[in-house]
mmCIF file of N, CA and C in Angstrom:
data_model
loop_
_atom_site.group_PDB
_atom_site.id
_atom_site.type_symbol
_atom_site.label_atom_id
_atom_site.label_comp_id
_atom_site.label_asym_id
_atom_site.label_seq_id
_atom_site.Cartn_x
_atom_site.Cartn_y
_atom_site.Cartn_z
ATOM 1 N N MET A 1 91.644 11.696 152.037
ATOM 2 C CA MET A 1 91.106 10.989 150.472
ATOM 3 C C MET A 1 90.129 10.863 150.917
ATOM 4 N N LYS A 2 88.942 11.086 152.339
ATOM 5 C CA LYS A 2 87.684 11.127 152.487
ATOM 6 C C LYS A 2 87.045 11.907 152.014
ATOM 7 N N LEU A 3 88.093 13.166 152.637
ATOM 8 C CA LEU A 3 87.917 15.079 152.320
ATOM 9 C C LEU A 3 88.224 14.687 150.699
ATOM 10 N N ILE A 4 88.423 14.317 150.070
ATOM 11 C CA ILE A 4 88.285 15.211 148.571
ATOM 12 C C ILE A 4 86.894 14.491 148.562
ATOM 13 N N HIS A 5 86.558 12.862 148.819
ATOM 14 C CA HIS A 5 85.288 12.338 148.600
ATOM 15 C C HIS A 5 84.451 12.892 148.471
ATOM 16 N N ARG A 6 84.566 14.371 149.418
ATOM 17 C CA ARG A 6 83.082 14.764 150.193
ATOM 18 C C ARG A 6 83.082 15.931 149.178
ATOM 19 N N TRP A 7 84.443 16.501 148.596
ATOM 20 C CA TRP A 7 84.536 17.530 148.064
ATOM 21 C C TRP A 7 83.595 16.973 146.726
ATOM 22 N N LEU A 8 84.073 15.964 146.119
ATOM 23 C CA LEU A 8 83.355 15.589 145.161
ATOM 24 C C LEU A 8 81.797 15.233 144.881
ATOM 25 N N ALA A 9 81.199 15.053 145.955
ATOM 26 C CA ALA A 9 79.842 14.691 146.072
ATOM 27 C C ALA A 9 79.220 15.820 146.154
ATOM 28 N N GLY A 10 79.794 17.153 146.414
ATOM 29 C CA GLY A 10 79.147 18.354 146.590
ATOM 30 C C GLY A 10 79.618 18.997 147.748
ATOM 31 N N GLU A 11 79.898 18.211 148.878
ATOM 32 C CA GLU A 11 79.449 18.614 150.073
ATOM 33 C C GLU A 11 80.843 20.140 150.785
ATOM 34 N N VAL A 12 80.218 20.582 151.589
ATOM 35 C CA VAL A 12 80.843 22.210 151.199
ATOM 36 C C VAL A 12 81.843 21.959 152.659
ATOM 37 N N VAL A 13 83.143 21.561 152.661
ATOM 38 C CA VAL A 13 84.431 20.957 154.001
ATOM 39 C C VAL A 13 84.880 23.243 153.830
ATOM 40 N N ASN A 14 85.219 23.326 155.068
ATOM 41 C CA ASN A 14 86.666 24.796 155.089
ATOM 42 C C ASN A 14 86.568 25.405 153.826
ATOM 43 N N ASN A 15 85.245 25.455 153.378
ATOM 44 C CA ASN A 15 85.140 26.416 152.586
ATOM 45 C C ASN A 15 85.285 26.408 151.192
ATOM 46 N N THR A 16 85.214 24.587 150.311
ATOM 47 C CA THR A 16 86.154 24.571 149.618
ATOM 48 C C THR A 16 84.722 23.175 149.220
ATOM 49 N N VAL A 17 84.443 23.679 147.944
ATOM 50 C CA VAL A 17 83.847 22.258 147.084
ATOM 51 C C VAL A 17 83.563 21.707 145.697
ATOM 52 N N GLY A 18 83.406 20.998 145.419
ATOM 53 C CA GLY A 18 83.543 20.334 144.148
ATOM 54 C C GLY A 18 82.215 20.764 143.585
ATOM 55 N N ILE A 19 82.110 21.187 142.182
ATOM 56 C CA ILE A 19 81.696 21.377 141.136
ATOM 57 C C ILE A 19 81.295 21.043 140.474
ATOM 58 N N LYS A 20 80.126 20.354 139.450
ATOM 59 C CA LYS A 20 80.348 19.970 138.562
ATOM 60 C C LYS A 20 80.709 21.281 137.291
ATOM 61 N N VAL A 21 81.337 20.932 135.986
ATOM 62 C CA VAL A 21 81.492 21.303 134.399
ATOM 63 C C VAL A 21 80.393 20.545 133.577
ATOM 64 N N THR A 22 79.787 21.505 133.317
ATOM 65 C CA THR A 22 79.037 20.743 132.110
ATOM 66 C C THR A 22 79.671 21.549 130.586
ATOM 67 N N GLY A 23 79.346 21.315 129.818
ATOM 68 C CA GLY A 23 79.938 21.057 128.360
ATOM 69 C C GLY A 23 81.342 21.772 128.073
ATOM 70 N N GLY A 24 81.883 21.519 126.394
ATOM 71 C CA GLY A 24 83.039 21.914 125.903
ATOM 72 C C GLY A 24 84.134 20.984 126.780
ATOM 73 N N PRO A 25 85.600 20.976 126.909
ATOM 74 C CA PRO A 25 86.506 19.970 126.891
ATOM 75 C C PRO A 25 86.352 19.555 128.406
ATOM 76 N N PHE A 26 86.218 19.526 129.564
ATOM 77 C CA PHE A 26 85.719 19.650 130.747
ATOM 78 C C PHE A 26 84.187 18.689 130.795
ATOM 79 N N ASN A 27 83.710 18.072 130.240
ATOM 80 C CA ASN A 27 82.606 18.069 130.311
ATOM 81 C C ASN A 27 82.048 17.127 130.832
ATOM 82 N N GLY A 28 81.597 16.837 132.034
ATOM 83 C CA GLY A 28 81.349 15.840 133.132
ATOM 84 C C GLY A 28 82.718 16.147 134.429
ATOM 85 N N GLN A 29 83.467 16.370 134.265
ATOM 86 C CA GLN A 29 84.351 16.463 135.150
ATOM 87 C C GLN A 29 84.357 17.327 136.849
ATOM 88 N N THR A 30 84.739 17.915 137.403
ATOM 89 C CA THR A 30 84.139 18.010 139.107
ATOM 90 C C THR A 30 85.397 19.220 138.907
ATOM 91 N N LYS A 31 85.635 20.592 139.508
ATOM 92 C CA LYS A 31 86.064 21.389 139.687
ATOM 93 C C LYS A 31 86.093 21.602 141.032
ATOM 94 N N ILE A 32 87.045 21.520 142.049
ATOM 95 C CA ILE A 32 86.618 21.720 143.103
ATOM 96 C C ILE A 32 87.459 23.088 143.753
ATOM 97 N N VAL A 33 86.726 24.351 143.960
ATOM 98 C CA VAL A 33 87.309 25.710 144.694
ATOM 99 C C VAL A 33 86.700 26.124 145.801
ATOM 100 N N GLN A 34 87.770 27.265 145.759
ATOM 101 C CA GLN A 34 87.364 27.922 147.316
ATOM 102 C C GLN A 34 86.298 28.754 147.111
ATOM 103 N N LEU A 35 85.753 28.721 147.922
ATOM 104 C CA LEU A 35 84.507 30.058 148.227
ATOM 105 C C LEU A 35 84.593 30.686 148.287
ATOM 106 N N GLY A 36 84.178 32.210 148.343
ATOM 107 C CA GLY A 36 85.058 33.339 148.454
ATOM 108 C C GLY A 36 83.982 33.865 150.712
ATOM 109 N N GLN A 37 84.368 34.872 150.258
ATOM 110 C CA GLN A 37 83.585 34.868 151.903
ATOM 111 C C GLN A 37 82.518 35.280 151.808
ATOM 112 N N ASP A 38 81.515 35.308 150.271
ATOM 113 C CA ASP A 38 80.325 35.576 150.373
ATOM 114 C C ASP A 38 79.896 34.435 150.530
ATOM 115 N N GLY A 39 80.547 32.731 150.308
ATOM 116 C CA GLY A 39 80.439 31.706 150.162
ATOM 117 C C GLY A 39 79.816 31.273 148.829
ATOM 118 N N LEU A 40 80.291 32.230 147.619
ATOM 119 C CA LEU A 40 79.650 31.667 146.321
ATOM 120 C C LEU A 40 80.889 31.260 145.571
ATOM 121 N N PRO A 41 80.967 30.675 144.767
ATOM 122 C CA PRO A 41 82.322 29.991 144.269
ATOM 123 C C PRO A 41 82.229 31.278 143.065
ATOM 124 N N PRO A 42 83.517 31.182 142.484
ATOM 125 C CA PRO A 42 84.507 31.715 141.857
ATOM 126 C C PRO A 42 83.199 32.176 140.270
ATOM 127 N N ALA A 43 83.194 33.244 139.911
ATOM 128 C CA ALA A 43 82.026 33.219 139.059
ATOM 129 C C ALA A 43 82.481 33.000 137.873
ATOM 130 N N ARG A 44 83.530 32.658 137.550
ATOM 131 C CA ARG A 44 84.477 32.097 136.514
ATOM 132 C C ARG A 44 85.796 31.447 136.126
ATOM 133 N N LEU A 45 86.257 30.936 135.893
ATOM 134 C CA LEU A 45 86.908 30.433 135.333
ATOM 135 C C LEU A 45 87.934 30.311 134.323
ATOM 136 N N ARG A 46 89.329 29.110 134.188
ATOM 137 C CA ARG A 46 89.649 29.213 133.654
ATOM 138 C C ARG A 46 90.229 28.481 133.103
ATOM 139 N N ALA A 47 89.867 27.038 132.061
ATOM 140 C CA ALA A 47 91.273 26.153 131.560
ATOM 141 C C ALA A 47 91.803 25.477 130.379
ATOM 142 N N ARG A 48 92.462 24.831 131.052
ATOM 143 C CA ARG A 48 92.988 24.227 129.100
ATOM 144 C C ARG A 48 93.409 22.942 129.184
ATOM 145 N N GLY A 49 93.523 22.229 128.118
ATOM 146 C CA GLY A 49 93.494 20.398 128.150
ATOM 147 C C GLY A 49 92.151 20.161 128.326
ATOM 148 N N GLY A 50 91.806 18.451 129.204
ATOM 149 C CA GLY A 50 90.432 18.308 128.537
ATOM 150 C C GLY A 50 90.896 16.880 127.655
ATOM 151 N N ARG A 51 89.541 16.130 127.704
ATOM 152 C CA ARG A 51 89.171 15.162 127.115
ATOM 153 C C ARG A 51 89.117 15.454 125.416
ATOM 154 N N ARG A 52 88.294 16.443 125.389
ATOM 155 C CA ARG A 52 88.444 17.177 123.714
ATOM 156 C C ARG A 52 88.927 18.740 123.426
ATOM 157 N N GLN A 53 89.754 18.301 122.573
ATOM 158 C CA GLN A 53 90.051 19.805 122.676
ATOM 159 C C GLN A 53 90.013 20.370 121.075
ATOM 160 N N ILE A 54 90.171 21.522 121.199
ATOM 161 C CA ILE A 54 89.342 21.931 119.502
ATOM 162 C C ILE A 54 90.473 22.175 119.016
ATOM 163 N N PRO A 55 90.099 21.722 117.663
ATOM 164 C CA PRO A 55 91.051 21.353 116.185
ATOM 165 C C PRO A 55 92.141 22.536 115.758
ATOM 166 N N GLY A 56 93.225 21.920 115.656
ATOM 167 C CA GLY A 56 94.296 22.892 115.790
ATOM 168 C C GLY A 56 94.163 24.708 116.848
ATOM 169 N N ASN A 57 94.521 23.912 117.720
ATOM 170 C CA ASN A 57 94.960 24.868 118.357
ATOM 171 C C ASN A 57 94.934 24.250 120.454
ATOM 172 N N PRO A 58 94.719 22.964 120.687
ATOM 173 C CA PRO A 58 95.353 22.363 121.740
ATOM 174 C C PRO A 58 95.711 22.864 123.030
ATOM 175 N N ALA A 59 96.967 24.229 123.180
ATOM 176 C CA ALA A 59 96.788 24.360 124.169
ATOM 177 C C ALA A 59 95.366 25.733 124.329
ATOM 178 N N ALA A 60 93.916 25.992 123.799
ATOM 179 C CA ALA A 60 93.195 27.190 124.136
ATOM 180 C C ALA A 60 92.401 27.007 125.137
ATOM 181 N N TRP A 61 92.661 28.437 125.594
ATOM 182 C CA TRP A 61 91.960 28.078 127.102
ATOM 183 C C TRP A 61 90.403 27.991 127.025
ATOM 184 N N HIS A 62 89.880 27.956 127.796
ATOM 185 C CA HIS A 62 88.768 28.029 127.549
ATOM 186 C C HIS A 62 87.554 28.353 129.149
ATOM 187 N N ILE A 63 86.169 28.825 128.946
ATOM 188 C CA ILE A 63 86.046 30.027 129.926
ATOM 189 C C ILE A 63 84.650 29.404 130.451
ATOM 190 N N TYR A 64 84.549 28.769 131.641
ATOM 191 C CA TYR A 64 83.529 28.265 132.631
ATOM 192 C C TYR A 64 82.649 29.452 133.622
ATOM 193 N N GLU A 65 81.794 29.375 132.951
ATOM 194 C CA GLU A 65 80.632 30.424 134.045
ATOM 195 C C GLU A 65 79.998 29.711 135.085
ATOM 196 N N ALA A 66 79.640 29.990 136.698
ATOM 197 C CA ALA A 66 79.056 29.598 137.547
ATOM 198 C C ALA A 66 77.460 30.015 137.736
ATOM 199 N N VAL A 67 76.866 28.946 137.128
ATOM 200 C CA VAL A 67 75.228 29.081 137.357
ATOM 201 C C VAL A 67 75.111 28.595 138.908
ATOM 202 N N PRO A 68 73.972 29.142 138.822
ATOM 203 C CA PRO A 68 73.170 28.445 140.106
ATOM 204 C C PRO A 68 72.292 26.879 139.409
ATOM 205 N N ALA A 69 72.406 25.753 139.986
ATOM 206 C CA ALA A 69 72.031 24.860 139.589
ATOM 207 C C ALA A 69 71.347 23.885 141.633
ATOM 208 N N PRO A 70 69.961 24.648 141.034
ATOM 209 C CA PRO A 70 69.375 23.863 142.781
ATOM 210 C C PRO A 70 69.230 22.711 142.973
ATOM 211 N N ASP A 71 69.396 22.033 141.821
ATOM 212 C CA ASP A 71 69.059 20.634 142.173
ATOM 213 C C ASP A 71 70.314 19.837 141.764
ATOM 214 N N THR A 72 71.547 20.246 142.674
ATOM 215 C CA THR A 72 72.982 20.020 142.330
ATOM 216 C C THR A 72 72.954 19.793 144.008
ATOM 217 N N ALA A 73 73.900 19.198 144.469
ATOM 218 C CA ALA A 73 74.354 18.555 145.992
ATOM 219 C C ALA A 73 75.401 20.091 145.797
ATOM 220 N N ALA A 74 76.213 20.567 144.904
ATOM 221 C CA ALA A 74 76.743 21.760 145.331
ATOM 222 C C ALA A 74 75.679 23.134 145.519
ATOM 223 N N GLY A 75 74.814 22.991 144.124
ATOM 224 C CA GLY A 75 74.210 24.704 143.937
ATOM 225 C C GLY A 75 74.437 25.396 143.368
ATOM 226 N N TRP A 76 75.026 24.694 142.128
ATOM 227 C CA TRP A 76 76.340 25.551 141.580
ATOM 228 C C TRP A 76 76.601 24.263 139.722
ATOM 229 N N THR A 77 76.723 25.029 139.542
ATOM 230 C CA THR A 77 76.930 24.480 138.380
ATOM 231 C C THR A 77 77.974 25.056 137.819
ATOM 232 N N TYR A 78 79.373 24.970 136.960
ATOM 233 C CA TYR A 78 79.861 25.693 135.537
ATOM 234 C C TYR A 78 79.769 25.340 133.929
ATOM 235 N N ARG A 79 79.258 26.403 133.957
ATOM 236 C CA ARG A 79 78.764 26.263 132.325
ATOM 237 C C ARG A 79 80.408 26.633 131.671
ATOM 238 N N TYR A 80 80.097 25.549 130.184
ATOM 239 C CA TYR A 80 81.218 26.557 128.997
ATOM 240 C C TYR A 80 80.279 27.922 128.829
ATOM 241 N N ALA A 81 81.260 28.282 127.966
ATOM 242 C CA ALA A 81 80.938 29.358 128.159
ATOM 243 C C ALA A 81 81.928 30.019 126.588
ATOM 244 N N GLY A 82 82.397 29.240 126.647
ATOM 245 C CA GLY A 82 83.023 29.074 125.015
ATOM 246 C C GLY A 82 84.549 29.000 125.150
ATOM 247 N N ALA A 83 85.441 29.482 124.125
ATOM 248 C CA ALA A 83 87.417 28.866 123.899
ATOM 249 C C ALA A 83 87.834 30.949 124.529
ATOM 250 N N ASP A 84 88.611 31.221 125.444
ATOM 251 C CA ASP A 84 88.974 31.921 125.274
ATOM 252 C C ASP A 84 90.072 32.593 124.438
ATOM 253 N N THR A 85 89.616 34.137 123.871
ATOM 254 C CA THR A 85 90.410 34.616 122.644
ATOM 255 C C THR A 85 91.606 35.789 123.093
ATOM 256 N N THR A 86 91.622 35.759 123.728
ATOM 257 C CA THR A 86 92.257 36.731 125.032
ATOM 258 C C THR A 86 94.096 36.084 124.675
ATOM 259 N N ASP A 87 94.398 36.874 124.943
ATOM 260 C CA ASP A 87 95.926 36.619 124.660
ATOM 261 C C ASP A 87 97.016 35.485 126.197
ATOM 262 N N ALA A 88 96.128 33.944 125.931
ATOM 263 C CA ALA A 88 97.573 32.969 127.041
ATOM 264 C C ALA A 88 98.021 34.026 127.845
ATOM 265 N N SER A 89 98.911 34.341 127.229
ATOM 266 C CA SER A 89 100.729 34.585 127.544
ATOM 267 C C SER A 89 100.291 35.156 128.185
ATOM 268 N N THR A 90 99.596 35.782 128.643
ATOM 269 C CA THR A 90 99.633 37.435 129.990
ATOM 270 C C THR A 90 98.111 36.727 130.297
ATOM 271 N N GLU A 91 97.772 35.757 130.295
ATOM 272 C CA GLU A 91 96.792 35.344 131.707
ATOM 273 C C GLU A 91 97.061 34.360 132.585
ATOM 274 N N GLY A 92 96.745 34.616 133.025
ATOM 275 C CA GLY A 92 97.238 33.168 134.139
ATOM 276 C C GLY A 92 95.707 32.443 134.780
ATOM 277 N N PRO A 93 95.820 31.051 135.094
ATOM 278 C CA PRO A 93 94.514 30.334 134.553
ATOM 279 C C PRO A 93 93.495 31.473 135.480
ATOM 280 N N SER A 94 93.116 32.413 136.055
ATOM 281 C CA SER A 94 92.208 32.561 136.833
ATOM 282 C C SER A 94 91.162 33.149 136.275
ATOM 283 N N GLY A 95 92.459 34.159 134.980
ATOM 284 C CA GLY A 95 91.617 35.498 133.838
ATOM 285 C C GLY A 95 92.345 35.906 134.271
ATOM 286 N N THR A 96 93.310 36.202 135.623
ATOM 287 C CA THR A 96 93.899 37.654 136.055
ATOM 288 C C THR A 96 95.435 37.411 135.426
ATOM 289 N N HIS A 97 95.480 38.876 135.266
ATOM 290 C CA HIS A 97 96.715 39.338 134.103
ATOM 291 C C HIS A 97 98.091 38.785 135.209
ATOM 292 N N THR A 98 99.099 38.753 134.358
ATOM 293 C CA THR A 98 100.429 37.726 134.653
ATOM 294 C C THR A 98 101.590 38.805 134.750
ATOM 295 N N ALA A 99 101.469 39.715 133.120
ATOM 296 C CA ALA A 99 102.405 40.562 132.579
ATOM 297 C C ALA A 99 102.120 41.781 133.215
#
């Protein structure tokens, strides 16, 4: 449990960190991500669900982009970029095609 709290506080532990999400249905939540070999978080996240759904399409995927945020503990934030308009049936949560 202590490890998760460290990640949520923005501390890098075992090349993993918690990054705050701004905007969209996941606003205010923290996404725990593994950093790449270059020490950077994944440039893009896809997620669905959240507290606030798009009316008429509760299964919609949402895109978040990593942007530098030097005023945060992790140094990054995920900013909402909008709803994903690709065919979600052929893509996984990371945006890679599964079909």
